[in-house]
Coordinates of C-alpha atoms in Angstrom, one line a residue:
Chain A
M133 CA 8.2 12.3 -28.4
V134 CA 8.4 14.9 -25.6
T135 CA 11.7 14.9 -23.8
P136 CA 11.8 16.5 -20.4
K137 CA 14.7 18.9 -19.8
Y138 CA 17.2 17.6 -17.2
L139 CA 18.1 20.6 -15.1
T140 CA 20.5 19.2 -12.5
G141 CA 23.9 20.9 -12.8
D142 CA 22.7 23.2 -15.7
K143 CA 22.6 26.6 -14.1
P144 CA 21.5 28.6 -17.2
A145 CA 18.7 26.1 -17.8
I146 CA 17.6 26.3 -14.2
D147 CA 17.5 30.1 -14.2
E148 CA 15.5 30.1 -17.5
F149 CA 13.1 27.6 -16.1
I150 CA 12.5 29.5 -12.9
D151 CA 12.0 32.7 -14.7
R152 CA 9.1 31.3 -16.7
F153 CA 6.9 31.0 -13.5
D154 CA 5.4 33.3 -10.9
T155 CA 3.9 30.5 -8.9
F156 CA 5.2 27.1 -7.8
L157 CA 2.8 24.5 -6.5
F158 CA 4.7 22.0 -4.4
D159 CA 4.0 18.5 -3.4
C160 CA 5.5 17.8 0.0
D161 CA 6.1 14.0 0.8
G162 CA 8.8 12.8 -1.5
V163 CA 9.7 16.4 -2.6
L164 CA 10.6 18.3 0.5
W165 CA 11.0 15.4 2.9
S166 CA 10.6 11.6 3.4
G167 CA 8.8 11.1 6.7
E168 CA 10.8 13.2 9.2
Q169 CA 13.9 13.5 7.0
V170 CA 14.2 16.7 5.1
Y171 CA 16.1 16.4 1.8
P172 CA 19.4 18.3 1.6
K173 CA 19.2 22.0 0.6
T174 CA 15.4 22.0 0.7
V175 CA 15.2 25.0 3.1
E176 CA 17.7 27.0 1.0
T177 CA 15.8 26.3 -2.2
I178 CA 12.5 27.4 -0.8
Q179 CA 14.1 30.5 0.5
M180 CA 15.8 31.2 -2.9
L181 CA 12.4 31.0 -4.7
K182 CA 10.8 33.3 -2.1
D183 CA 13.7 35.8 -2.5
K184 CA 13.0 35.8 -6.2
G185 CA 9.4 36.9 -5.4
K186 CA 7.7 33.6 -6.4
R187 CA 4.4 32.6 -4.8
L188 CA 4.7 29.1 -3.3
V189 CA 1.7 26.9 -2.5
F190 CA 2.1 23.5 -0.9
V191 CA -0.5 21.2 -2.5
T192 CA -0.4 17.9 -0.7
N193 CA -2.5 14.8 -0.9
N194 CA -1.5 13.9 2.7
S195 CA -4.9 14.0 4.5
T196 CA -3.6 13.1 7.9
K197 CA -2.6 16.7 8.8
S198 CA -4.7 19.8 8.8
R199 CA -3.2 23.0 7.3
A200 CA -2.4 24.2 10.8
A201 CA -0.6 20.9 11.6
Y202 CA 1.3 21.2 8.3
K203 CA 2.4 24.7 9.2
Q204 CA 3.8 23.3 12.4
K205 CA 5.7 20.7 10.5
F206 CA 7.2 23.3 8.2
D207 CA 8.2 25.4 11.2
A208 CA 9.8 22.4 12.9
K209 CA 11.8 21.7 9.7
G210 CA 12.8 25.4 9.3
I211 CA 11.0 25.7 5.9
P212 CA 9.4 29.1 5.5
C213 CA 5.7 28.8 5.0
N214 CA 2.4 30.5 5.9
E215 CA -0.6 28.4 6.9
E216 CA -2.7 29.9 4.1
D217 CA -0.1 28.6 1.6
V218 CA -0.9 25.0 2.5
F219 CA -3.6 23.3 0.5
G220 CA -4.3 19.7 1.5
S221 CA -6.6 17.0 0.2
S222 CA -8.6 17.1 3.4
Y223 CA -9.3 20.8 2.9
S224 CA -10.1 20.1 -0.7
A225 CA -12.7 17.4 0.4
A226 CA -14.2 19.7 3.0
I227 CA -14.6 22.5 0.4
Y228 CA -16.2 20.1 -2.0
I229 CA -18.7 18.8 0.6
S230 CA -19.6 22.3 1.8
R231 CA -19.7 24.2 -1.5
I232 CA -20.7 21.5 -4.0
L233 CA -22.7 18.9 -2.2
K234 CA -24.2 21.4 0.2
L235 CA -25.7 18.6 2.4
S236 CA -28.5 19.6 4.6
P237 CA -30.2 17.8 7.6
P238 CA -31.3 15.1 8.2
R239 CA -28.6 13.5 6.1
N240 CA -25.6 15.9 6.3
K241 CA -23.1 13.9 8.4
V242 CA -19.8 12.5 7.2
F243 CA -18.5 9.1 8.3
V244 CA -14.7 9.6 8.3
L245 CA -12.1 6.9 7.7
G246 CA -8.9 8.8 8.4
E247 CA -6.9 10.9 10.9
A248 CA -7.3 14.2 12.6
G249 CA -6.4 16.3 9.6
I250 CA -9.7 15.4 7.9
E251 CA -11.6 16.1 11.1
H252 CA -10.0 19.6 11.5
E253 CA -10.8 20.6 8.0
L254 CA -14.4 19.3 8.1
A255 CA -14.8 21.2 11.4
S256 CA -13.3 24.4 9.8
C257 CA -16.2 24.2 7.2
S258 CA -18.8 23.4 9.9
I259 CA -19.5 19.9 8.5
P260 CA -20.7 17.4 11.2
F261 CA -18.8 14.1 11.2
I262 CA -18.4 10.8 13.1
G263 CA -15.8 8.1 13.0
G264 CA -12.3 9.4 12.3
T265 CA -10.1 9.3 15.4
D266 CA -13.0 8.2 17.7
P267 CA -11.3 5.8 20.1
S268 CA -14.4 3.7 20.5
L269 CA -13.9 2.4 17.0
R270 CA -10.3 1.4 17.6
R271 CA -11.1 -2.2 18.6
D272 CA -12.0 -5.6 17.4
M273 CA -15.5 -6.5 16.1
T274 CA -17.8 -8.2 18.6
P275 CA -20.7 -10.5 17.9
D276 CA -23.0 -7.6 18.9
D277 CA -21.3 -5.4 16.2
Y278 CA -22.3 -7.9 13.5
T279 CA -25.9 -7.9 14.7
S280 CA -26.2 -4.1 15.2
I281 CA -24.5 -3.3 11.9
A282 CA -26.7 -5.8 10.0
S283 CA -29.9 -4.5 11.7
G284 CA -28.8 -0.8 11.1
A285 CA -29.0 -0.1 14.9
A286 CA -25.2 0.7 14.9
L287 CA -25.7 3.2 12.0
D288 CA -26.3 7.0 12.4
P289 CA -29.2 7.8 10.1
A290 CA -27.8 11.3 9.6
V291 CA -24.7 10.0 7.7
G292 CA -24.9 11.0 4.0
V293 CA -21.2 10.7 3.0
V294 CA -18.4 8.2 3.6
L295 CA -15.1 10.0 3.3
I296 CA -11.9 7.9 3.2
G297 CA -8.4 9.2 3.6
L298 CA -5.1 7.8 4.9
D299 CA -6.1 5.9 8.0
F300 CA -3.2 4.6 10.2
H301 CA -5.9 3.0 12.4
I302 CA -7.9 1.1 9.7
N303 CA -9.6 -1.9 11.1
Y304 CA -12.4 -4.4 10.3
L305 CA -15.0 -2.6 12.4
K306 CA -14.5 0.7 10.5
M307 CA -14.5 -1.1 7.2
S308 CA -17.7 -2.8 8.1
L309 CA -19.4 0.4 9.2
A310 CA -18.3 2.2 6.0
L311 CA -19.6 -0.6 3.8
A312 CA -22.9 -0.5 5.7
Y313 CA -23.3 3.3 5.2
L314 CA -22.6 2.9 1.5
R315 CA -25.1 0.1 1.2
A316 CA -27.6 2.5 3.0
G317 CA -27.1 5.1 0.3
A318 CA -24.2 7.3 1.5
R319 CA -22.1 9.1 -1.2
F320 CA -18.5 7.8 -1.5
L321 CA -15.7 10.4 -1.4
A322 CA -11.9 10.1 -0.9
T323 CA -9.3 12.7 0.0
N324 CA -6.9 11.0 -2.5
G325 CA -6.0 7.7 -4.0
D326 CA -2.2 7.5 -3.5
S327 CA -1.4 3.8 -3.3
T328 CA 1.8 4.4 -1.3
L329 CA 3.2 6.9 1.2
P330 CA 6.9 7.7 0.8
S331 CA 8.6 7.7 4.2
H332 CA 11.9 6.8 5.8
G333 CA 13.4 6.3 2.3
T334 CA 10.9 3.5 1.4
L335 CA 7.2 3.1 0.7
F336 CA 4.4 2.5 3.2
P337 CA 0.7 2.0 2.4
G338 CA -1.0 5.2 1.3
A339 CA -4.6 6.5 1.4
G340 CA -5.5 4.4 -1.7
A341 CA -4.3 1.3 0.2
T342 CA -6.0 1.9 3.5
G343 CA -9.2 2.7 1.7
A344 CA -8.9 -0.1 -0.8
G345 CA -10.8 -2.7 1.3
I346 CA -13.9 -0.6 1.3
V347 CA -13.6 0.1 -2.4
R348 CA -13.3 -3.7 -3.0
A349 CA -16.2 -4.6 -0.8
W350 CA -18.4 -1.9 -2.2
G351 CA -17.4 -2.6 -5.8
A352 CA -17.1 1.1 -7.0
E353 CA -14.4 3.8 -6.7
P354 CA -15.0 6.9 -4.6
L355 CA -14.7 10.4 -6.1
A356 CA -11.2 11.4 -5.1
L357 CA -10.7 15.1 -4.3
G358 CA -6.9 15.3 -4.1
K359 CA -4.4 15.4 -6.9
P360 CA -4.9 14.7 -9.8
S361 CA -8.6 15.7 -9.4
Q362 CA -9.2 19.0 -11.1
A363 CA -11.6 19.9 -8.3
M364 CA -8.5 20.5 -6.3
M365 CA -6.9 22.6 -9.1
D366 CA -10.1 24.7 -9.4
A367 CA -10.1 25.3 -5.7
V368 CA -6.4 26.3 -5.7
E369 CA -7.0 28.7 -8.6
G370 CA -10.1 30.1 -6.9
K371 CA -8.2 30.7 -3.6
F372 CA -4.9 32.0 -4.9
H373 CA -6.0 33.6 -8.2
V374 CA -3.0 32.1 -10.0
D375 CA -2.2 32.6 -13.7
R376 CA -2.0 28.9 -14.8
T377 CA 0.3 29.7 -17.7
R378 CA 2.8 31.2 -15.2
T379 CA 2.4 28.3 -12.7
C380 CA 4.6 25.2 -12.3
M381 CA 3.7 22.0 -10.4
V382 CA 6.6 20.4 -8.6
G383 CA 6.2 16.7 -7.6
D384 CA 7.6 13.2 -7.3
R385 CA 4.6 11.2 -8.6
L386 CA 3.7 11.1 -12.3
N387 CA 0.1 9.9 -11.8
T388 CA -0.8 12.4 -9.2
D389 CA 1.5 15.5 -9.3
I390 CA 2.6 15.7 -12.9
Q391 CA -0.8 14.6 -14.3
F392 CA -2.4 17.2 -12.0
G393 CA -0.3 19.9 -13.6
I394 CA -0.7 18.8 -17.2
E395 CA -4.5 18.3 -16.9
G396 CA -4.7 21.7 -15.2
G397 CA -3.1 23.3 -18.2
L398 CA -0.2 24.7 -16.2
G399 CA 2.7 26.4 -17.8
G400 CA 5.0 23.7 -16.7
T401 CA 5.7 20.7 -14.5
L402 CA 8.9 19.7 -12.7
A403 CA 9.6 16.1 -11.5
V404 CA 12.0 15.3 -8.7
L405 CA 13.5 11.9 -8.3
T406 CA 13.5 11.7 -4.5
G407 CA 10.1 10.1 -4.2
V408 CA 7.9 7.5 -5.9
S409 CA 8.4 7.8 -9.7
K410 CA 11.7 7.0 -11.4
K411 CA 13.0 8.7 -14.6
E412 CA 12.5 5.5 -16.6
E413 CA 8.8 6.0 -16.2
F414 CA 8.8 9.3 -18.2
L415 CA 11.9 9.0 -20.4
G416 CA 11.8 7.3 -23.8
E417 CA 9.1 6.5 -26.3
G418 CA 5.4 6.1 -25.7
K419 CA 5.3 7.5 -22.1
E420 CA 1.9 8.9 -21.2
I421 CA 2.7 11.4 -18.5
V422 CA 5.9 13.4 -19.1
P423 CA 7.0 16.4 -17.1
T424 CA 8.4 19.6 -18.6
A425 CA 11.7 19.2 -16.7
Y426 CA 13.2 17.1 -14.0
V427 CA 16.0 17.3 -11.3
D428 CA 17.5 14.6 -9.2
M429 CA 16.4 16.5 -6.1
L430 CA 14.7 19.8 -5.3
G431 CA 17.9 21.2 -3.9
D432 CA 19.5 21.0 -7.4
L433 CA 17.5 24.1 -8.3
L434 CA 20.1 26.1 -6.2
G435 CA 22.5 25.4 -9.1
Chain B
M273 CA -28.7 -18.0 -24.6
V274 CA -28.4 -20.5 -21.9
T275 CA -31.4 -20.4 -19.5
P276 CA -30.8 -22.0 -16.1
K277 CA -33.6 -24.3 -14.9
Y278 CA -35.6 -23.0 -11.9
L279 CA -36.1 -25.9 -9.6
T280 CA -38.0 -24.5 -6.6
G281 CA -41.4 -26.2 -6.3
D282 CA -40.7 -28.5 -9.3
K283 CA -40.3 -31.9 -7.7
P284 CA -39.8 -34.0 -10.9
A285 CA -37.2 -31.5 -12.1
I286 CA -35.4 -31.7 -8.7
D287 CA -35.3 -35.5 -8.7
E288 CA -34.0 -35.5 -12.3
F289 CA -31.3 -33.0 -11.4
I290 CA -30.2 -34.8 -8.3
D291 CA -30.0 -38.1 -10.1
R292 CA -27.5 -36.7 -12.6
F293 CA -24.8 -36.4 -9.9
D294 CA -22.9 -38.7 -7.6
T295 CA -21.0 -35.8 -5.9
F296 CA -22.1 -32.4 -4.7
L297 CA -19.5 -29.8 -3.9
F298 CA -21.0 -27.3 -1.5
D299 CA -20.1 -23.7 -0.8
C300 CA -20.9 -22.9 2.9
D301 CA -21.3 -19.2 3.7
G302 CA -24.5 -18.0 1.9
V303 CA -25.5 -21.5 1.0
L304 CA -25.8 -23.4 4.3
W305 CA -25.8 -20.4 6.6
S306 CA -25.3 -16.7 7.0
G307 CA -22.9 -16.2 9.9
E308 CA -24.4 -18.2 12.8
Q309 CA -27.9 -18.5 11.3
V310 CA -28.5 -21.8 9.4
Y311 CA -31.0 -21.4 6.6
P312 CA -34.3 -23.4 7.0
K313 CA -34.3 -27.1 6.0
T314 CA -30.5 -27.1 5.4
V315 CA -29.9 -30.1 7.8
E316 CA -32.7 -32.1 6.2
T317 CA -31.5 -31.4 2.7
I318 CA -28.0 -32.5 3.5
Q319 CA -29.3 -35.6 5.2
M320 CA -31.6 -36.4 2.2
L321 CA -28.6 -36.2 -0.2
K322 CA -26.5 -38.4 2.0
D323 CA -29.5 -40.9 2.3
K324 CA -29.5 -41.0 -1.5
G325 CA -25.8 -42.1 -1.4
K326 CA -24.3 -38.8 -2.7
R327 CA -20.8 -37.8 -1.8
L328 CA -20.8 -34.3 -0.3
V329 CA -17.7 -32.2 -0.2
F330 CA -17.7 -28.7 1.5
V331 CA -15.5 -26.5 -0.6
T332 CA -15.3 -23.1 1.1
N333 CA -13.3 -20.0 0.5
N334 CA -13.6 -19.0 4.1
S335 CA -10.0 -19.1 5.3
T336 CA -10.6 -18.2 8.9
K337 CA -11.4 -21.8 10.0
S338 CA -9.3 -24.9 9.6
R339 CA -11.0 -28.1 8.5
A340 CA -11.2 -29.2 12.2
A341 CA -12.8 -25.9 13.2
Y342 CA -15.3 -26.2 10.3
K343 CA -16.2 -29.7 11.4
Q344 CA -17.0 -28.2 14.9
K345 CA -19.3 -25.6 13.3
F346 CA -21.1 -28.3 11.3
D347 CA -21.5 -30.4 14.5
A348 CA -22.9 -27.3 16.4
K349 CA -25.4 -26.7 13.6
G350 CA -26.4 -30.3 13.5
I351 CA -25.3 -30.7 9.8
P352 CA -23.8 -34.2 9.2
C353 CA -20.2 -33.9 8.0
N354 CA -16.8 -35.5 8.3
E355 CA -13.7 -33.5 8.8
E356 CA -12.2 -35.0 5.6
D357 CA -15.2 -33.8 3.6
V358 CA -14.2 -30.1 4.2
F359 CA -11.9 -28.5 1.7
G360 CA -11.1 -24.9 2.5
S361 CA -9.0 -22.2 0.8
S362 CA -6.5 -22.3 3.6
Y363 CA -5.9 -26.0 3.0
S364 CA -5.7 -25.3 -0.7
A365 CA -3.1 -22.7 -0.1
A366 CA -1.1 -24.9 2.2
I367 CA -1.1 -27.7 -0.3
Y368 CA 0.0 -25.4 -3.1
I369 CA 2.9 -24.1 -1.0
S370 CA 4.0 -27.5 0.1
R371 CA 3.6 -29.5 -3.1
I372 CA 4.1 -26.9 -5.9
L373 CA 6.3 -24.2 -4.4
K374 CA 8.3 -26.7 -2.3
L375 CA 10.1 -23.9 -0.5
S376 CA 13.3 -24.8 1.2
P377 CA 15.5 -22.9 3.7
P378 CA 16.7 -20.3 4.1
R379 CA 13.6 -18.6 2.5
N380 CA 10.8 -21.0 3.3
K381 CA 8.7 -19.0 5.8
V382 CA 5.2 -17.6 5.2
F383 CA 4.1 -14.2 6.4
V384 CA 0.4 -14.7 7.1
L385 CA -2.3 -12.0 7.0
G386 CA -5.3 -13.9 8.3
E387 CA -6.8 -15.9 11.1
A388 CA -6.1 -19.2 12.9
G389 CA -7.5 -21.3 10.0
I390 CA -4.6 -20.5 7.8
E391 CA -2.1 -21.1 10.6
H392 CA -3.6 -24.6 11.4
E393 CA -3.5 -25.6 7.8
L394 CA 0.1 -24.4 7.2
A395 CA 1.1 -26.3 10.4
S396 CA -0.7 -29.4 9.1
C397 CA 1.7 -29.3 6.1
S398 CA 4.7 -28.5 8.3
I399 CA 5.1 -25.0 6.7
P400 CA 6.8 -22.5 9.0
F401 CA 5.0 -19.2 9.3
I402 CA 4.9 -15.8 11.2
G403 CA 2.3 -13.1 11.5
G404 CA -1.3 -14.4 11.5
T405 CA -2.8 -14.2 15.0
D406 CA 0.5 -13.1 16.6
P407 CA -0.8 -10.7 19.3
S408 CA 2.4 -8.6 19.1
L409 CA 1.2 -7.4 15.7
R410 CA -2.2 -6.3 16.9
R411 CA -1.3 -2.7 17.7
D412 CA -0.6 0.7 16.2
M413 CA 2.6 1.6 14.3
T414 CA 5.3 3.3 16.4
P415 CA 8.0 5.6 15.1
D416 CA 10.4 2.7 15.7
D417 CA 8.3 0.5 13.4
Y418 CA 8.8 2.9 10.5
T419 CA 12.5 2.9 11.0
S420 CA 12.9 -0.8 11.5
I421 CA 10.7 -1.7 8.6
A422 CA 12.5 0.7 6.3
S423 CA 15.9 -0.6 7.3
G424 CA 14.8 -4.2 7.1
A425 CA 15.6 -4.9 10.8
A426 CA 11.9 -5.7 11.5
L427 CA 11.8 -8.3 8.7
D428 CA 12.5 -12.0 9.0
P429 CA 14.9 -12.8 6.1
A430 CA 13.5 -16.4 6.0
V431 CA 10.1 -15.1 4.7
G432 CA 9.6 -16.2 1.1
V433 CA 5.8 -15.9 0.8
V434 CA 3.2 -13.4 1.8
L435 CA -0.2 -15.2 2.1
I436 CA -3.3 -13.1 2.6
G437 CA -6.7 -14.4 3.7
L438 CA -9.7 -12.9 5.5
D439 CA -8.1 -11.0 8.4
F440 CA -10.5 -9.6 11.0
H441 CA -7.5 -7.9 12.6
I442 CA -6.0 -6.2 9.6
N443 CA -4.1 -3.1 10.6
Y444 CA -1.6 -0.6 9.2
L445 CA 1.4 -2.4 10.8
K446 CA 0.6 -5.7 9.2
M447 CA -0.1 -4.1 5.8
S448 CA 3.3 -2.3 6.1
L449 CA 5.1 -5.5 6.9
A450 CA 3.5 -7.4 4.1
L451 CA 4.4 -4.6 1.6
A452 CA 8.0 -4.7 2.8
Y453 CA 8.2 -8.4 2.4
L454 CA 6.8 -8.2 -1.1
R455 CA 9.3 -5.4 -1.9
A456 CA 12.1 -7.7 -0.6
G457 CA 11.0 -10.4 -3.1
A458 CA 8.5 -12.6 -1.4
R459 CA 5.9 -14.4 -3.5
F460 CA 2.3 -13.1 -3.2
L461 CA -0.4 -15.6 -2.6
A462 CA -4.0 -15.4 -1.4
T463 CA -6.4 -17.9 0.0
N464 CA -9.2 -16.3 -2.0
G465 CA -10.4 -13.0 -3.4
D466 CA -14.0 -12.8 -2.2
S467 CA -14.8 -9.1 -1.9
T468 CA -17.6 -9.7 0.7
L469 CA -18.5 -12.1 3.4
P470 CA -22.3 -12.8 3.7
S471 CA -23.2 -12.8 7.4
H472 CA -26.2 -11.9 9.5
G473 CA -28.3 -11.4 6.4
T474 CA -26.1 -8.7 5.0
L475 CA -22.5 -8.3 3.6
F476 CA -19.3 -7.6 5.5
P477 CA -15.8 -7.2 4.0
G478 CA -14.4 -10.4 2.7
A479 CA -10.8 -11.7 2.2
G480 CA -10.5 -9.7 -1.1
A481 CA -11.3 -6.6 0.9
T482 CA -9.1 -7.0 3.9
G483 CA -6.2 -7.9 1.6
A484 CA -7.0 -5.1 -1.0
G485 CA -4.8 -2.6 0.7
I486 CA -1.7 -4.7 0.2
V487 CA -2.7 -5.4 -3.4
R488 CA -3.2 -1.7 -4.0
A489 CA 0.1 -0.6 -2.3
W490 CA 2.1 -3.4 -4.1
G491 CA 0.4 -2.8 -7.4
A492 CA -0.1 -6.5 -8.5
E493 CA -2.6 -9.2 -7.7
P494 CA -1.7 -12.3 -5.7
L495 CA -2.2 -15.8 -7.0
A496 CA -5.5 -16.8 -5.3
L497 CA -5.8 -20.5 -4.4
G498 CA -9.5 -20.6 -3.5
K499 CA -12.5 -20.8 -5.8
P500 CA -12.5 -20.1 -8.8
S501 CA -8.8 -21.1 -9.0
Q502 CA -8.6 -24.5 -10.7
A503 CA -5.6 -25.3 -8.4
M504 CA -8.4 -25.9 -5.9
M505 CA -10.4 -28.0 -8.3
D506 CA -7.4 -30.1 -9.1
A507 CA -6.7 -30.6 -5.4
V508 CA -10.3 -31.6 -4.8
E509 CA -10.3 -34.1 -7.6
G510 CA -6.9 -35.5 -6.5
K511 CA -8.1 -36.1 -3.0
F512 CA -11.7 -37.3 -3.6
H513 CA -11.2 -39.0 -7.0
V514 CA -14.5 -37.5 -8.3
D515 CA -15.9 -38.0 -11.8
R516 CA -16.3 -34.4 -12.9
T517 CA -19.1 -35.2 -15.3
R518 CA -21.1 -36.6 -12.4
T519 CA -20.3 -33.7 -10.0
C520 CA -22.3 -30.6 -9.3
M521 CA -21.1 -27.4 -7.6
V522 CA -23.6 -25.7 -5.4
G523 CA -23.0 -22.0 -4.5
D524 CA -24.3 -18.5 -4.0
R525 CA -21.6 -16.5 -5.9
L526 CA -21.4 -16.5 -9.7
N527 CA -17.8 -15.3 -9.9
T528 CA -16.4 -17.8 -7.4
D529 CA -18.7 -20.9 -7.0
I530 CA -20.4 -21.1 -10.4
Q531 CA -17.4 -20.0 -12.4
F532 CA -15.3 -22.6 -10.4
G533 CA -17.7 -25.4 -11.5
I534 CA -18.0 -24.3 -15.1
E535 CA -14.2 -23.8 -15.6
G536 CA -13.7 -27.2 -13.9
G537 CA -15.8 -28.9 -16.5
L538 CA -18.3 -30.2 -13.9
G539 CA -21.5 -31.9 -15.0
G540 CA -23.5 -29.1 -13.5
T541 CA -23.8 -26.1 -11.3
L542 CA -26.6 -25.1 -8.9
A543 CA -27.0 -21.5 -7.7
V544 CA -28.9 -20.6 -4.5
L545 CA -30.3 -17.1 -4.0
T546 CA -29.6 -16.9 -0.2
G547 CA -26.2 -15.3 -0.6
V548 CA -24.4 -12.7 -2.7
S549 CA -25.5 -13.1 -6.3
K550 CA -29.0 -12.3 -7.4
K551 CA -30.9 -14.0 -10.2
E552 CA -30.8 -10.9 -12.4
E553 CA -27.1 -11.5 -12.7
F554 CA -27.5 -14.7 -14.6
L555 CA -31.0 -14.5 -16.2
G556 CA -31.4 -12.8 -19.5
E557 CA -29.2 -12.0 -22.6
G558 CA -25.4 -11.7 -22.6
K559 CA -24.7 -13.0 -19.1
E560 CA -21.2 -14.5 -18.8
I561 CA -21.6 -16.9 -15.9
V562 CA -24.8 -18.9 -16.0
P563 CA -25.5 -21.9 -13.7
T564 CA -27.2 -25.1 -14.9
A565 CA -30.1 -24.6 -12.4
Y566 CA -31.1 -22.5 -9.5
V567 CA -33.3 -22.6 -6.4
D568 CA -34.4 -19.8 -4.0
M569 CA -32.7 -21.6 -1.2
L570 CA -30.9 -25.0 -0.6
G571 CA -33.9 -26.4 1.4
D572 CA -36.0 -26.2 -1.8
L573 CA -34.3 -29.4 -2.9
L574 CA -36.4 -31.2 -0.4
G575 CA -39.3 -30.6 -2.8

């Protein structure tokens, strides 16, 4: 049985833990903040790690914001961060589509179910897309929609990928179009599969939830490119040239963050209890995903 | 290996099959019609069975229409039918809530994710409800919604059940409210779990798809009260006093209609190939759900 080390209040253990790593990969929602509320001492903790010369990379499954938009959120919260230190699931998906799938005309367009973050990252990789925040799709189905979707007249024949992420504007029309594209042979990708989104101290539906209708109707899971997909870890390693044995993943969710770090062969993982997973899920016999250490909240690393 | 009898074009086999039953339970979508399009010879086939003195019950998982609304659709299509011969999953759910759950104040309200059919059937059983077609919920989430859902201020403390059915107006706000009610202890019911809705000769997302986001976010399945739930079969038997050994279920979907008939111990099941399931799914070795007989389309029963 692996027992994770509880670091809160144990200054010597904290220092020893921090010294083992050169790079910290941080999840954001549930670790740094919940919605708009930043957890206490987050700013000071990030600054302390930077002062110790650590490299910090913010690895988030939240697909709704581009790296640039994330940088703005960090700035607004007073958390020190460079845009190039942010690595989101939208960016991971865009890299996968441009470097691995390498789609070429006439079927190289992406039908997006998600928000502006996905659109910005696809555009940054010069990938053509439709859907997303298109206001013409934010409406009820009409009788004509049924007819034109069924006949294929409503479908863009250039679409070769359906990419689903967290979509705050999911509706029946967009679900119907996505299903029709899949039935017409499009590949099925997802930025991430998180079932919930921690915000305002509770849980709201996550990307895995807003996309679940299409998964259910289509009958098969998409390839998810956010945590815990190792496609994302490979992309992080390729970009930042990290030494995995000297890298620690910090997160609140066992089945995304901690699993991501363990499967990636990182030197360590640190769970925080401010988000989704509770300590009962990794303490005790027979637990599958167990972090190296845990703290009640990130700010406890200040000692 | 059970081999279903292929009846199309085999007049003696058709007559023998029909003679074995006094009652036929009919699925509607994918059997009688696809969306607004009635399959050829449907009207004549229904009339032929009535002329032979058969009792016909229309057992549908489509929760969007009440029995009264269904009767109007039958009338418009020229298909002979009485309102009391329609048995929908919304009605099944309303009966379950009123007779089995027997909710009493102060927690006796149902939060509905679905269309008017569910509302009408709940009202017919004097069950109080909110949500459903309420136009105030057909909008984007606001920052205030996050706050009031998280604090509980947006929640009606009288809600004791979340009931999901096919919702053409599913959105993030309604999903967030449903999740919050479940987290507050509400029971989780569904009219049905059909992943797709056959319409216009293709497939659109079904009740199982529009409700899948809540299932994914909550992490547990609802109790589904439509086919193949035997709660629905028990209710049909209780209302119509049918002799199960002399009853045949007619449907297009193996994992709802045909399974419903087999698990209900009916005398027979008849699959039609106009809807979701294809004959490859029940012909051959090792198939789990096999109908007694099948036809290409319902009208083939005319011989």
